[in-house]
Amino acid sequence: EAGVTQFPSHSVIEKGQTVTLRCDPISGHDNLYWYRRVMGKEIKFLLHFVKESKQDESGMPNNRFLAERTGGTYSTLKVQPAELEDSGVYFCASSQDNRGAGGAFFGQGTRLTVV
Amino acid sequence: AQSVAQPEDQVNVAEGNPLTVKCTYSVSGNPYLFWYVQYPNRGLQFLLKYITGDNLVKGSYGFEAEFNKSQTSFHLKKPSALVSDSALYFCAVRLASGYSTLTFGKGTMLLVSP
């Protein structure tokens, strides 16, 4: 069974450009989460999808970030326009339920560098 | 609000010695607790979890953790460290009931020397 996969693994863009990150969750997992780790800091929650609906987007930093999950399968996270402080590792995770008992499965992350 | 504290940025231990990576948490209710590990150039991997029952939980690669409710701690331990255990370790917590997402600590780098 394939795990959570994220594309690209690395991205270097200039300030002001747009970047789109993609996450393919484990098949059958309705719950999809985006997290971000800025260098040396905590891994912070961004948002949570249940199927195609946003269950919780309280962690989204500002309106430059747009997440979508059309059809309830893969998800994209777009940053437009990117700022220097957006640099970090963006993790995607998926789980069958939101009760946390099984723990979420994480992808390898996308390392975003804004220069 | 939930929070996790990992007081050590880095833990150094010699191969073969026991290791402990500390974690304390704060949550308004009963917790579910997790440890994740990130090896270089890899994603987060689940190590172990505490849900209920025995306070000592065993996980992957010989790691274990002890839930201590009175001290609100969930320290990660291993009796004999391996060089290959060198990685970044994250502790995480979520509420046991109701809606809650994972809250992570800032991570502890474990370096095991030969």
PDB file of N, CA and C in Angstrom, chain A residues 44-101:
ATOM      1  N   LYS A  44       3.478  23.000  13.037  1.00  0.00           N
ATOM      2  CA  LYS A  44       2.199  23.652  13.348  1.00  0.00           C
ATOM      3  C   LYS A  44       1.111  23.242  12.368  1.00  0.00           C
ATOM      4  N   PHE A  45      -0.042  23.045  12.908  1.00  0.00           N
ATOM      5  CA  PHE A  45      -1.220  22.677  12.141  1.00  0.00           C
ATOM      6  C   PHE A  45      -1.646  23.830  11.245  1.00  0.00           C
ATOM      7  N   LEU A  46      -1.990  23.500  10.009  1.00  0.00           N
ATOM      8  CA  LEU A  46      -2.519  24.494   9.085  1.00  0.00           C
ATOM      9  C   LEU A  46      -4.009  24.286   8.872  1.00  0.00           C
ATOM     10  N   LEU A  47      -4.374  23.106   8.347  1.00  0.00           N
ATOM     11  CA  LEU A  47      -5.793  22.849   8.166  1.00  0.00           C
ATOM     12  C   LEU A  47      -6.074  21.367   8.014  1.00  0.00           C
ATOM     13  N   HIS A  48      -7.355  21.058   8.060  1.00  0.00           N
ATOM     14  CA  HIS A  48      -7.837  19.683   8.064  1.00  0.00           C
ATOM     15  C   HIS A  48      -9.033  19.571   7.120  1.00  0.00           C
ATOM     16  N   PHE A  49      -8.921  18.624   6.196  1.00  0.00           N
ATOM     17  CA  PHE A  49     -10.038  18.291   5.309  1.00  0.00           C
ATOM     18  C   PHE A  49     -10.689  16.989   5.783  1.00  0.00           C
ATOM     19  N   VAL A  50     -12.005  16.954   5.714  1.00  0.00           N
ATOM     20  CA  VAL A  50     -12.712  15.694   5.764  1.00  0.00           C
ATOM     21  C   VAL A  50     -13.362  15.529   4.394  1.00  0.00           C
ATOM     22  N   LYS A  51     -12.886  14.554   3.680  1.00  0.00           N
ATOM     23  CA  LYS A  51     -13.223  14.430   2.251  1.00  0.00           C
ATOM     24  C   LYS A  51     -12.888  15.757   1.571  1.00  0.00           C
ATOM     25  N   GLU A  52     -13.844  16.382   0.907  1.00  0.00           N
ATOM     26  CA  GLU A  52     -13.514  17.612   0.191  1.00  0.00           C
ATOM     27  C   GLU A  52     -13.805  18.868   1.005  1.00  0.00           C
ATOM     28  N   SER A  53     -14.328  18.684   2.213  1.00  0.00           N
ATOM     29  CA  SER A  53     -14.717  19.839   3.020  1.00  0.00           C
ATOM     30  C   SER A  53     -13.636  20.225   4.031  1.00  0.00           C
ATOM     31  N   LYS A  54     -13.501  21.506   4.248  1.00  0.00           N
ATOM     32  CA  LYS A  54     -12.561  21.997   5.254  1.00  0.00           C
ATOM     33  C   LYS A  54     -13.194  21.895   6.635  1.00  0.00           C
ATOM     34  N   GLN A  55     -12.659  21.005   7.433  1.00  0.00           N
ATOM     35  CA  GLN A  55     -13.163  20.820   8.794  1.00  0.00           C
ATOM     36  C   GLN A  55     -12.647  21.906   9.720  1.00  0.00           C
ATOM     37  N   ASP A  56     -11.385  22.275   9.497  1.00  0.00           N
ATOM     38  CA  ASP A  56     -10.739  23.222  10.396  1.00  0.00           C
ATOM     39  C   ASP A  56      -9.611  23.880   9.627  1.00  0.00           C
ATOM     40  N   GLU A  57      -9.703  25.188   9.466  1.00  0.00           N
ATOM     41  CA  GLU A  57      -8.608  25.896   8.792  1.00  0.00           C
ATOM     42  C   GLU A  57      -8.043  26.984   9.689  1.00  0.00           C
ATOM     43  N   SER A  58      -8.154  26.758  10.985  1.00  0.00           N
ATOM     44  CA  SER A  58      -7.743  27.774  11.957  1.00  0.00           C
ATOM     45  C   SER A  58      -6.238  28.043  11.957  1.00  0.00           C
ATOM     46  N   GLY A  59      -5.467  27.135  11.396  1.00  0.00           N
ATOM     47  CA  GLY A  59      -4.020  27.318  11.399  1.00  0.00           C
ATOM     48  C   GLY A  59      -3.459  28.007  10.171  1.00  0.00           C
ATOM     49  N   MET A  60      -4.312  28.292   9.212  1.00  0.00           N
ATOM     50  CA  MET A  60      -3.818  28.946   7.990  1.00  0.00           C
ATOM     51  C   MET A  60      -3.330  30.354   8.355  1.00  0.00           C
ATOM     52  N   PRO A  61      -2.105  30.679   7.973  1.00  0.00           N
ATOM     53  CA  PRO A  61      -1.508  31.931   8.458  1.00  0.00           C
ATOM     54  C   PRO A  61      -2.140  33.200   7.900  1.00  0.00           C
ATOM     55  N   ASN A  62      -2.566  33.170   6.651  1.00  0.00           N
ATOM     56  CA  ASN A  62      -3.157  34.365   6.049  1.00  0.00           C
ATOM     57  C   ASN A  62      -3.773  33.982   4.710  1.00  0.00           C
ATOM     58  N   ASN A  63      -4.342  34.956   4.043  1.00  0.00           N
ATOM     59  CA  ASN A  63      -5.076  34.651   2.814  1.00  0.00           C
ATOM     60  C   ASN A  63      -4.166  34.452   1.600  1.00  0.00           C
ATOM     61  N   ARG A  64      -2.874  34.435   1.805  1.00  0.00           N
ATOM     62  CA  ARG A  64      -1.976  34.061   0.701  1.00  0.00           C
ATOM     63  C   ARG A  64      -1.929  32.542   0.535  1.00  0.00           C
ATOM     64  N   PHE A  65      -2.479  31.838   1.483  1.00  0.00           N
ATOM     65  CA  PHE A  65      -2.483  30.374   1.455  1.00  0.00           C
ATOM     66  C   PHE A  65      -3.875  29.888   1.073  1.00  0.00           C
ATOM     67  N   LEU A  66      -3.922  29.025   0.065  1.00  0.00           N
ATOM     68  CA  LEU A  66      -5.199  28.464  -0.370  1.00  0.00           C
ATOM     69  C   LEU A  66      -5.067  26.955  -0.514  1.00  0.00           C
ATOM     70  N   ALA A  67      -5.888  26.230   0.201  1.00  0.00           N
ATOM     71  CA  ALA A  67      -5.870  24.771   0.127  1.00  0.00           C
ATOM     72  C   ALA A  67      -7.151  24.272  -0.511  1.00  0.00           C
ATOM     73  N   GLU A  68      -7.003  23.246  -1.331  1.00  0.00           N
ATOM     74  CA  GLU A  68      -8.163  22.650  -1.982  1.00  0.00           C
ATOM     75  C   GLU A  68      -8.033  21.134  -1.958  1.00  0.00           C
ATOM     76  N   ARG A  69      -9.183  20.491  -2.017  1.00  0.00           N
ATOM     77  CA  ARG A  69      -9.204  19.027  -2.101  1.00  0.00           C
ATOM     78  C   ARG A  69     -10.416  18.631  -2.928  1.00  0.00           C
ATOM     79  N   THR A  70     -10.331  18.917  -4.187  1.00  0.00           N
ATOM     80  CA  THR A  70     -11.426  18.640  -5.099  1.00  0.00           C
ATOM     81  C   THR A  70     -11.653  17.136  -5.213  1.00  0.00           C
ATOM     82  N   GLY A  71     -12.896  16.721  -5.051  1.00  0.00           N
ATOM     83  CA  GLY A  71     -13.209  15.300  -5.187  1.00  0.00           C
ATOM     84  C   GLY A  71     -12.814  14.463  -3.995  1.00  0.00           C
ATOM     85  N   GLY A  72     -12.257  15.102  -3.000  1.00  0.00           N
ATOM     86  CA  GLY A  72     -11.917  14.366  -1.790  1.00  0.00           C
ATOM     87  C   GLY A  72     -10.749  13.418  -1.920  1.00  0.00           C
ATOM     88  N   THR A  73      -9.937  13.610  -2.950  1.00  0.00           N
ATOM     89  CA  THR A  73      -8.776  12.733  -3.108  1.00  0.00           C
ATOM     90  C   THR A  73      -7.515  13.498  -2.745  1.00  0.00           C
ATOM     91  N   TYR A  74      -6.751  13.913  -3.766  1.00  0.00           N
ATOM     92  CA  TYR A  74      -5.525  14.631  -3.461  1.00  0.00           C
ATOM     93  C   TYR A  74      -5.837  16.072  -3.064  1.00  0.00           C
ATOM     94  N   SER A  75      -4.862  16.708  -2.460  1.00  0.00           N
ATOM     95  CA  SER A  75      -5.022  18.095  -2.031  1.00  0.00           C
ATOM     96  C   SER A  75      -3.868  18.934  -2.553  1.00  0.00           C
ATOM     97  N   THR A  76      -4.151  20.199  -2.771  1.00  0.00           N
ATOM     98  CA  THR A  76      -3.108  21.148  -3.133  1.00  0.00           C
ATOM     99  C   THR A  76      -3.093  22.294  -2.133  1.00  0.00           C
ATOM    100  N   LEU A  77      -1.927  22.825  -1.929  1.00  0.00           N
ATOM    101  CA  LEU A  77      -1.744  23.998  -1.077  1.00  0.00           C
ATOM    102  C   LEU A  77      -0.966  25.019  -1.893  1.00  0.00           C
ATOM    103  N   LYS A  78      -1.617  26.124  -2.188  1.00  0.00           N
ATOM    104  CA  LYS A  78      -1.019  27.156  -3.023  1.00  0.00           C
ATOM    105  C   LYS A  78      -0.630  28.339  -2.143  1.00  0.00           C
ATOM    106  N   VAL A  79       0.543  28.852  -2.396  1.00  0.00           N
ATOM    107  CA  VAL A  79       1.014  30.051  -1.704  1.00  0.00           C
ATOM    108  C   VAL A  79       1.218  31.122  -2.769  1.00  0.00           C
ATOM    109  N   GLN A  80       0.458  32.219  -2.643  1.00  0.00           N
ATOM    110  CA  GLN A  80       0.492  33.241  -3.676  1.00  0.00           C
ATOM    111  C   GLN A  80       0.156  34.611  -3.078  1.00  0.00           C
ATOM    112  N   PRO A  81       1.047  35.561  -3.127  1.00  0.00           N
ATOM    113  CA  PRO A  81       2.454  35.454  -3.492  1.00  0.00           C
ATOM    114  C   PRO A  81       3.286  34.984  -2.296  1.00  0.00           C
ATOM    115  N   ALA A  82       4.343  34.272  -2.572  1.00  0.00           N
ATOM    116  CA  ALA A  82       5.179  33.749  -1.492  1.00  0.00           C
ATOM    117  C   ALA A  82       6.028  34.854  -0.866  1.00  0.00           C
ATOM    118  N   GLU A  83       6.201  34.761   0.441  1.00  0.00           N
ATOM    119  CA  GLU A  83       7.049  35.667   1.197  1.00  0.00           C
ATOM    120  C   GLU A  83       8.184  34.869   1.842  1.00  0.00           C
ATOM    121  N   LEU A  84       9.213  35.575   2.265  1.00  0.00           N
ATOM    122  CA  LEU A  84      10.374  34.893   2.838  1.00  0.00           C
ATOM    123  C   LEU A  84      10.000  34.025   4.038  1.00  0.00           C
ATOM    124  N   GLU A  85       9.064  34.504   4.859  1.00  0.00           N
ATOM    125  CA  GLU A  85       8.707  33.780   6.083  1.00  0.00           C
ATOM    126  C   GLU A  85       7.894  32.510   5.809  1.00  0.00           C
ATOM    127  N   ASP A  86       7.546  32.287   4.535  1.00  0.00           N
ATOM    128  CA  ASP A  86       6.825  31.061   4.193  1.00  0.00           C
ATOM    129  C   ASP A  86       7.771  29.866   4.065  1.00  0.00           C
ATOM    130  N   SER A  87       9.041  30.127   4.086  1.00  0.00           N
ATOM    131  CA  SER A  87      10.015  29.029   3.975  1.00  0.00           C
ATOM    132  C   SER A  87       9.853  28.051   5.129  1.00  0.00           C
ATOM    133  N   GLY A  88       9.975  26.781   4.797  1.00  0.00           N
ATOM    134  CA  GLY A  88       9.844  25.755   5.819  1.00  0.00           C
ATOM    135  C   GLY A  88       9.546  24.422   5.161  1.00  0.00           C
ATOM    136  N   VAL A  89       9.233  23.438   5.978  1.00  0.00           N
ATOM    137  CA  VAL A  89       8.853  22.133   5.469  1.00  0.00           C
ATOM    138  C   VAL A  89       7.358  21.963   5.670  1.00  0.00           C
ATOM    139  N   TYR A  90       6.664  21.657   4.596  1.00  0.00           N
ATOM    140  CA  TYR A  90       5.218  21.478   4.632  1.00  0.00           C
ATOM    141  C   TYR A  90       4.921  19.980   4.601  1.00  0.00           C
ATOM    142  N   PHE A  91       4.258  19.538   5.648  1.00  0.00           N
ATOM    143  CA  PHE A  91       3.912  18.132   5.762  1.00  0.00           C
ATOM    144  C   PHE A  91       2.424  17.935   5.505  1.00  0.00           C
ATOM    145  N   CYS A  92       2.119  16.831   4.871  1.00  0.00           N
ATOM    146  CA  CYS A  92       0.754  16.403   4.694  1.00  0.00           C
ATOM    147  C   CYS A  92       0.589  15.090   5.450  1.00  0.00           C
ATOM    148  N   ALA A  93      -0.586  14.875   5.995  1.00  0.00           N
ATOM    149  CA  ALA A  93      -0.858  13.642   6.710  1.00  0.00           C
ATOM    150  C   ALA A  93      -2.283  13.197   6.399  1.00  0.00           C
ATOM    151  N   SER A  94      -2.533  11.902   6.533  1.00  0.00           N
ATOM    152  CA  SER A  94      -3.893  11.418   6.342  1.00  0.00           C
ATOM    153  C   SER A  94      -4.225  10.357   7.378  1.00  0.00           C
ATOM    154  N   SER A  95      -5.508  10.196   7.629  1.00  0.00           N
ATOM    155  CA  SER A  95      -5.956   9.181   8.567  1.00  0.00           C
ATOM    156  C   SER A  95      -7.369   8.758   8.200  1.00  0.00           C
ATOM    157  N   GLN A  96      -7.739   7.562   8.691  1.00  0.00           N
ATOM    158  CA  GLN A  96      -9.078   7.068   8.396  1.00  0.00           C
ATOM    159  C   GLN A  96     -10.131   7.791   9.212  1.00  0.00           C
ATOM    160  N   ASP A  97      -9.802   8.151  10.436  1.00  0.00           N
ATOM    161  CA  ASP A  97     -10.758   8.874  11.258  1.00  0.00           C
ATOM    162  C   ASP A  97     -10.050   9.960  12.019  1.00  0.00           C
ATOM    163  N   ASN A  98     -10.798  10.775  12.687  1.00  0.00           N
ATOM    164  CA  ASN A  98     -10.225  11.904  13.399  1.00  0.00           C
ATOM    165  C   ASN A  98     -10.199  11.668  14.899  1.00  0.00           C
ATOM    166  N   ARG A  99     -10.324  10.408  15.296  1.00  0.00           N
ATOM    167  CA  ARG A  99     -10.290  10.178  16.732  1.00  0.00           C
ATOM    168  C   ARG A  99      -8.869  10.029  17.238  1.00  0.00           C
ATOM    169  N   GLY A 100      -7.944  10.004  16.315  1.00  0.00           N
ATOM    170  CA  GLY A 100      -6.540  10.032  16.718  1.00  0.00           C
ATOM    171  C   GLY A 100      -6.000   8.725  17.226  1.00  0.00           C
ATOM    172  N   ALA A 101      -6.858   7.707  17.362  1.00  0.00           N
ATOM    173  CA  ALA A 101      -6.388   6.476  17.980  1.00  0.00           C
ATOM    174  C   ALA A 101      -5.293   5.831  17.161  1.00  0.00           C
TER     175      ALA A 101
END
